[in-house]
PDB file of C-alpha atoms in Angstrom:
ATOM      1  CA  UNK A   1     135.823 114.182-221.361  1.00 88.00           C
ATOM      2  CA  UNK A   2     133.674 111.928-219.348  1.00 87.00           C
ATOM      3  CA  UNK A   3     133.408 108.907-220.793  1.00 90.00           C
ATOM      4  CA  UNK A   4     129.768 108.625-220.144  1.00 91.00           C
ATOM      5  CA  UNK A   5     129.377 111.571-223.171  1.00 94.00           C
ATOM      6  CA  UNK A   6     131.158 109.158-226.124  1.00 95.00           C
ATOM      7  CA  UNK A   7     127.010 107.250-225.428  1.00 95.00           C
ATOM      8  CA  UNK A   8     125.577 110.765-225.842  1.00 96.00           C
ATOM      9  CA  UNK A   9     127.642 111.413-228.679  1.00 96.00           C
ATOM     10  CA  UNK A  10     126.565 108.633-230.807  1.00 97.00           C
ATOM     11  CA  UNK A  11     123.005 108.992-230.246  1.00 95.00           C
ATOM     12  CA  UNK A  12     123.106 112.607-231.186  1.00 96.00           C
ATOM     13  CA  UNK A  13     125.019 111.172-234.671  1.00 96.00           C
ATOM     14  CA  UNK A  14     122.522 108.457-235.442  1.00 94.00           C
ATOM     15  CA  UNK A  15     119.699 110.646-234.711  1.00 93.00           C
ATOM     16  CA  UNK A  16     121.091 113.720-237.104  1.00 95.00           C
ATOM     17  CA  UNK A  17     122.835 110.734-239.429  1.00 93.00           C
ATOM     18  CA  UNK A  18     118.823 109.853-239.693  1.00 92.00           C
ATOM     19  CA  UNK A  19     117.661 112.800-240.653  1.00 93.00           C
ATOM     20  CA  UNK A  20     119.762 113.334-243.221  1.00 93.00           C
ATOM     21  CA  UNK A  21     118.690 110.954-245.344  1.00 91.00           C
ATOM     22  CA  UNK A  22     115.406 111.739-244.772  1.00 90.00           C
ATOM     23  CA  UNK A  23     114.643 109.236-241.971  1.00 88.00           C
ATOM     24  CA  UNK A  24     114.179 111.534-238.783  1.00 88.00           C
ATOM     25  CA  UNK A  25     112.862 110.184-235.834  1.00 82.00           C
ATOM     26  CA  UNK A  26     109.690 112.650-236.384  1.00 85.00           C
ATOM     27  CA  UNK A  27     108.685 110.679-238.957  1.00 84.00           C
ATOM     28  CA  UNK A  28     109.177 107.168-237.105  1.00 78.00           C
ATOM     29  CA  UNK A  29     106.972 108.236-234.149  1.00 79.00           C
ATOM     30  CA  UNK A  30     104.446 109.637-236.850  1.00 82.00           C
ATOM     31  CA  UNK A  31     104.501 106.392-238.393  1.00 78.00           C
ATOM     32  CA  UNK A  32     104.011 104.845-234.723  1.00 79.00           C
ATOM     33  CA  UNK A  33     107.371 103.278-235.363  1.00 82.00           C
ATOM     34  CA  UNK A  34     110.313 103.177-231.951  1.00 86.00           C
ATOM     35  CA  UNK A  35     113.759 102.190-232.865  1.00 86.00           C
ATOM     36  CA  UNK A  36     114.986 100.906-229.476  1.00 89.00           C
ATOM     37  CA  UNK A  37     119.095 100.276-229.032  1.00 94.00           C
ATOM     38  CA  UNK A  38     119.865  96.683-228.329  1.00 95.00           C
ATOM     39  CA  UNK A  39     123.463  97.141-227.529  1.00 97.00           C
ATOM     40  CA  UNK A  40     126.140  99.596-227.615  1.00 97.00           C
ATOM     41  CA  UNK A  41     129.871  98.853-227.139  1.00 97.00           C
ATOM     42  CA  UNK A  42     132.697 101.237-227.996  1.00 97.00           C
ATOM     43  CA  UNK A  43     137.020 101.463-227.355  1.00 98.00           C
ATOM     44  CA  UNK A  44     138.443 104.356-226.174  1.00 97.00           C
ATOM     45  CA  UNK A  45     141.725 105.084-227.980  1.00 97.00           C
ATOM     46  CA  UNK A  46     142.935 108.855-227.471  1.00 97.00           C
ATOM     47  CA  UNK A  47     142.110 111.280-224.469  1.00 93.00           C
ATOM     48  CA  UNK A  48     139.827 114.353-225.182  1.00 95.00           C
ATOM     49  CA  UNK A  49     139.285 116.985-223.426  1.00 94.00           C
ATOM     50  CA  UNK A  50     136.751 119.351-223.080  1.00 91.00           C
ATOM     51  CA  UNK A  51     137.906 122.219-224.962  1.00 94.00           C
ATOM     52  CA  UNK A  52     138.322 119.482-228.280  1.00 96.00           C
ATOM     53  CA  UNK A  53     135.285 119.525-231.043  1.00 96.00           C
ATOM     54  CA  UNK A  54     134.738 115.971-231.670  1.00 97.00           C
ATOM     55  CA  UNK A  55     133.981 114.694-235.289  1.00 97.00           C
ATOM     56  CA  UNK A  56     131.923 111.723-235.601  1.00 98.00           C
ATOM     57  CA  UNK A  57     131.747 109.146-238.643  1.00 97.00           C
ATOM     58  CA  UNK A  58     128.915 106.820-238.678  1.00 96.00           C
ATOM     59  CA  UNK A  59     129.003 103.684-241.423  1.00 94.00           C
ATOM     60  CA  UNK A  60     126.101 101.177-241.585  1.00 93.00           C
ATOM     61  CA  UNK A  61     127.649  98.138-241.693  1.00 94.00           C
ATOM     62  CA  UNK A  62     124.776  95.536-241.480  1.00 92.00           C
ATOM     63  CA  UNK A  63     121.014  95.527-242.144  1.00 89.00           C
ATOM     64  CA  UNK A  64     119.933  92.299-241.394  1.00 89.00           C
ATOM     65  CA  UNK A  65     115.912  91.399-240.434  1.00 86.00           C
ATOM     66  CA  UNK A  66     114.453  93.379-237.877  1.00 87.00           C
ATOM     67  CA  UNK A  67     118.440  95.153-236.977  1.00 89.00           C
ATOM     68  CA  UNK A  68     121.198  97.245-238.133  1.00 90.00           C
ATOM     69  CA  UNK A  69     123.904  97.859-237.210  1.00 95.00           C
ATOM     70  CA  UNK A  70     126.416 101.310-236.855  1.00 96.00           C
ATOM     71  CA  UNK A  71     129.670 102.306-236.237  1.00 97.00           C
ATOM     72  CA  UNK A  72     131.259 105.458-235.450  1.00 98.00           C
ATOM     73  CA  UNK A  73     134.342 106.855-235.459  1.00 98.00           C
ATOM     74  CA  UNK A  74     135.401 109.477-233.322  1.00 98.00           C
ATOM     75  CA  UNK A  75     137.785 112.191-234.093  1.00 98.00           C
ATOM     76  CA  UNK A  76     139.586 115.206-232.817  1.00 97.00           C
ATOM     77  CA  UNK A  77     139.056 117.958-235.026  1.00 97.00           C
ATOM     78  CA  UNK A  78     142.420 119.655-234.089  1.00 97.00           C
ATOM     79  CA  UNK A  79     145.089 116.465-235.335  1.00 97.00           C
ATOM     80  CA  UNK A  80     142.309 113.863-236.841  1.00 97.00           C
ATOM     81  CA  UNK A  81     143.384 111.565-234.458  1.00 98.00           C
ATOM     82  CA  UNK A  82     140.974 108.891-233.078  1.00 98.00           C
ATOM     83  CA  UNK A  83     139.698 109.264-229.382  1.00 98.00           C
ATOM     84  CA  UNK A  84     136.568 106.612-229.553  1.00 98.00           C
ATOM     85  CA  UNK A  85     135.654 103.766-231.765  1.00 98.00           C
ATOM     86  CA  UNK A  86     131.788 102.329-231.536  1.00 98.00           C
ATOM     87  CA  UNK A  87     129.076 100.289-232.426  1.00 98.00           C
ATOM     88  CA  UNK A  88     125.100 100.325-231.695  1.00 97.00           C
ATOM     89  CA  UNK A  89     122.590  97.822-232.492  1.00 97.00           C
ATOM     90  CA  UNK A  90     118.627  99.099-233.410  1.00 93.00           C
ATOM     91  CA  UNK A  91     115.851  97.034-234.223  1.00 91.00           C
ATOM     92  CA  UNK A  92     112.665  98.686-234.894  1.00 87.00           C
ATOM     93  CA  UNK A  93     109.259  98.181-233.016  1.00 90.00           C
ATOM     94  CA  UNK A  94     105.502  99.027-233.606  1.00 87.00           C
ATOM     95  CA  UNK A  95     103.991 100.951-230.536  1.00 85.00           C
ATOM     96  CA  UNK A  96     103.697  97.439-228.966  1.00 90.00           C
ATOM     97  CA  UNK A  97     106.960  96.246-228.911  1.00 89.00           C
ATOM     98  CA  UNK A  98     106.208  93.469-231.743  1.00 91.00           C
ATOM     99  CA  UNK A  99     109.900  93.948-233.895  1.00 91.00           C
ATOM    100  CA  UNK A 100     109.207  94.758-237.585  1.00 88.00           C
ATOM    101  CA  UNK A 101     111.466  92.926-240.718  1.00 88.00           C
ATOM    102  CA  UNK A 102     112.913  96.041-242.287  1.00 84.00           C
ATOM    103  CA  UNK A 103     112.507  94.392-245.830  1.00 88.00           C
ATOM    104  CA  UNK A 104     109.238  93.545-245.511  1.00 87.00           C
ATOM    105  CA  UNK A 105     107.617  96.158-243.214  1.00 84.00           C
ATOM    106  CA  UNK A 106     109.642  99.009-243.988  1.00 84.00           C
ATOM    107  CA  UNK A 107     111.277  98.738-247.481  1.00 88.00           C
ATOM    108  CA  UNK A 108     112.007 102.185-248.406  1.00 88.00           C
ATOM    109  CA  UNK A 109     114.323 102.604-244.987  1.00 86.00           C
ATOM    110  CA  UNK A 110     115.804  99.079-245.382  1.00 88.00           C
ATOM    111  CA  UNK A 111     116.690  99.900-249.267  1.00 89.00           C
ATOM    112  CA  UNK A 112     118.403 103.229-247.968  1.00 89.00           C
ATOM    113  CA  UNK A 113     120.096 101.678-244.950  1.00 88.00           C
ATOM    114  CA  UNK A 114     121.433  98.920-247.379  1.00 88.00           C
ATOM    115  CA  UNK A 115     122.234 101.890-249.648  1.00 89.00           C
ATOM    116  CA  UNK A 116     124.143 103.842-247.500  1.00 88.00           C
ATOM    117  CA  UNK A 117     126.250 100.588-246.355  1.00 84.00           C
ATOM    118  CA  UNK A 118     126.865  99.710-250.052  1.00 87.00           C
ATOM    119  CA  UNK A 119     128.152 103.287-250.621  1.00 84.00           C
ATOM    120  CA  UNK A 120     130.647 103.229-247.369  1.00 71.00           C
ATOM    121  CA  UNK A 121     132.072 100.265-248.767  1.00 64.00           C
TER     122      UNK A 121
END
């Protein structure tokens, strides 16, 4: 697997990881709302190939001002064993670029963000 798809990969998770608890990226842009990435960084630790379905795991694991944070775990579905570990940084943006405070601008995501870390843990 090129290691260019492990990027793809996690921004297919967050965005379906997003949706599912009821914060799809339909509703940001309808809201006039962009969630830019501020930085991504990842380890590779087992080969894949292309023939292997990939699991991924995301955890929030900080939600923090106008960021949060994610991590993902990647998995071979075949032997569980661990082929990628990541992270990505979002902050979100009116159609401007002016960053909002979660908290304060958008409490219902920031409550469920910090939900969904509290429940990981």
């Amino acid at each position: 697997v090129h290691h260019s798809n492990y990027i793809r990969w996690m921004e297919e998770a967050r965005v379906y990881y997003l949706d599912q608890i009821g914060w799809s990226f339909v509703k940001f842009e309808e809201s006039g709302l962009v969630s830019p990435v501020v930085s991504v960084n990842g380890k590779f630790i087992n080969s894949a190939v292309f023939a292997d379905t990939i699991l991924v795991d995301i955890t929030v694991t900080e939600v923090k001002g106008a960021r949060f944070v994610l991590e993902y775990t990647m998995r071979r579905e075949s032997d569980n064993a661990v082929v990628f570990k990541g992270e990505s940084v979002h902050c979100f943006t009116d159609a401007a670029g002016k960053l909002l405070r979660l908290e304060k601008e958008l409490p219902d995501f920031w409550n469920e963000l910090n939900r969904q870390m509290n429940n990981a843990e």
